Amino acid sequence: MVTEIIINLYAILDIETTGGKYNEEGITEIAIYKYDGHTIVDQLITLINPEKEIQPFVERLTGINSAMLRNAPKFYEIAKRIVEITEDCIIVAHNASFDYRILKTEFDRLGFKFERNTLCTVQLTKKLIPGLNSYSLGKLCKSLSIPVSNRHRAQGDALATVKLFKLLIDKDIDKSIIKSQVKNPINLKLSEKFQKILNTLPSTTGIFYLHDDENEIIYLGKGKNIKQVVNKLFLKTSKRAKLLQETLTSVSFENTGNELISKLKFHKEVSIHKPKFNFYRPKKVAQIEFSNDNLIIVDKGRHTTEKSIVLIENNLLYGYCFVDLEYQINNIDILKTLIITLENNDQNRSIVKNHLKKNKVERIIRF
């Protein structure tokens, strides 16, 4: 039997241009971050000599002038690098239709057919975080408290888009981003498949998803060590386990930083997706009350500068999120925008209560 392992790669980019008439603009600066859904694995940041004048209003906005570009490479000199870093990637940009059009136009001038799938973070944000006053990148970063520097320069805006895209992946409980973009098939025999999958998995705390050939989630699991849990799953020999092993064609995962978020995320998503290979029956639990009506539970996040948050307000379990700034923790309105909501049921309340009984967290804020 032949199967596929599917890995999504994203080329998150921003382009600055000369301005001017439609389809006559030239690129003055480009920044591309190659992102595997978890970390940045490659990057390209460079000024470009457009060989044409920059519109005065663009010069005032970006601070880029013709003198800065005189010794910069021309587009044809970096075109090969752009092709390489975006190969097998989904292009992600804030207002992707603009950036993609500009890139295609430059390649058309060289006689090269440049084609990539695209995702627009404006449209994704409108879907996943509706009701905001503005979806411009600067105002989004301000309202979501996303750190951003060097606005209206390619590197600063592209890095802000990376941070926004990470947040959107967290908010995408339905997995529409992953399901709609299937990339990088690698043909493997069944005997080779399991080791290849294990090589892509981290030994960190989180949840994982096994997908079939239509990229539907057929099994959802969690654990302190993702690689170890999946390995045990592959060692099972029951008829159901063997059927699962034969049916799966791809794997994806999400680090959660700690077990509490893993448990909450698992219970929420398994009830949404109802994977056919999961035996999930919520346990009956007694009515749960918290020690304080208003709690912010702060614990370690997915990397050293990040924190996980669980919010309880007016004795209602509100949800969880990840933050990078202390300001976000201390601002309830911003937290509520970032948070992935949870059902305020006894099952979820029990998960939080039992975790606090058995485990230490970094701190608990009562307000």
CSV table of N, CA, C and O in Angstrom, one decimal, residues 24 30 33-34 46 53 90 112 209 214 283-284 317 336 338 352 361 365:
chain,number,residue,atom,x,y,z
A,24,GLU,N,1.9,48.6,-13.0
A,24,GLU,CA,3.2,49.2,-13.4
A,24,GLU,C,4.1,49.5,-12.2
A,24,GLU,O,5.1,50.0,-12.3
A,30,ILE,N,11.2,43.4,-0.1
A,30,ILE,CA,10.4,42.1,0.1
A,30,ILE,C,10.9,41.4,1.4
A,30,ILE,O,12.2,41.4,1.6
A,33,TYR,N,9.0,35.0,5.2
A,33,TYR,CA,9.3,34.0,6.3
A,33,TYR,C,8.7,32.7,6.0
A,33,TYR,O,7.5,32.6,5.8
A,34,LYS,N,9.5,31.7,5.8
A,34,LYS,CA,9.0,30.3,5.6
A,34,LYS,C,8.6,29.7,6.9
A,34,LYS,O,9.5,29.6,7.8
A,46,THR,N,15.1,41.7,1.8
A,46,THR,CA,16.1,42.5,1.0
A,46,THR,C,15.4,43.7,0.4
A,46,THR,O,14.2,43.6,0.1
A,53,GLU,N,11.0,55.3,-10.6
A,53,GLU,CA,10.9,56.3,-9.5
A,53,GLU,C,9.9,55.8,-8.5
A,53,GLU,O,8.9,55.2,-8.8
A,90,ILE,N,2.3,27.7,0.6
A,90,ILE,CA,1.1,28.5,0.5
A,90,ILE,C,1.5,29.9,0.8
A,90,ILE,O,2.1,30.2,1.9
A,112,PHE,N,8.5,34.2,-16.7
A,112,PHE,CA,8.4,33.0,-15.8
A,112,PHE,C,7.0,32.9,-15.3
A,112,PHE,O,6.4,33.9,-14.7
A,209,TYR,N,-3.3,15.2,15.3
A,209,TYR,CA,-4.4,14.9,14.5
A,209,TYR,C,-4.0,13.9,13.4
A,209,TYR,O,-3.0,14.2,12.7
A,214,GLU,N,-8.7,12.4,2.4
A,214,GLU,CA,-9.5,13.6,2.1
A,214,GLU,C,-9.2,14.7,3.2
A,214,GLU,O,-9.9,15.7,3.2
A,283,LYS,N,-17.1,12.1,30.9
A,283,LYS,CA,-17.4,11.5,32.2
A,283,LYS,C,-18.4,12.4,33.0
A,283,LYS,O,-18.4,13.6,32.8
A,284,LYS,N,-19.3,11.7,33.7
A,284,LYS,CA,-20.2,12.4,34.5
A,284,LYS,C,-19.5,12.9,35.8
A,284,LYS,O,-18.8,12.1,36.5
A,317,LEU,N,-16.4,29.7,33.3
A,317,LEU,CA,-15.1,29.4,32.6
A,317,LEU,C,-15.3,30.0,31.2
A,317,LEU,O,-16.1,29.6,30.4
A,336,LYS,N,-10.2,38.8,26.1
A,336,LYS,CA,-11.4,38.2,25.5
A,336,LYS,C,-11.4,38.1,24.0
A,336,LYS,O,-12.0,37.3,23.4
A,338,LEU,N,-8.6,37.5,22.3
A,338,LEU,CA,-7.6,36.5,21.9
A,338,LEU,C,-8.1,35.1,22.3
A,338,LEU,O,-7.7,34.1,21.7
A,352,VAL,N,-10.2,21.9,34.8
A,352,VAL,CA,-9.4,23.0,35.4
A,352,VAL,C,-9.2,22.8,36.9
A,352,VAL,O,-8.1,22.9,37.4
A,361,VAL,N,0.9,25.8,38.9
A,361,VAL,CA,0.9,26.7,37.8
A,361,VAL,C,1.8,27.9,38.1
A,361,VAL,O,2.1,28.0,39.3
A,365,ILE,N,-4.1,34.9,39.2
A,365,ILE,CA,-4.5,36.3,39.4
A,365,ILE,C,-5.9,36.3,39.8
A,365,ILE,O,-6.8,35.8,39.0
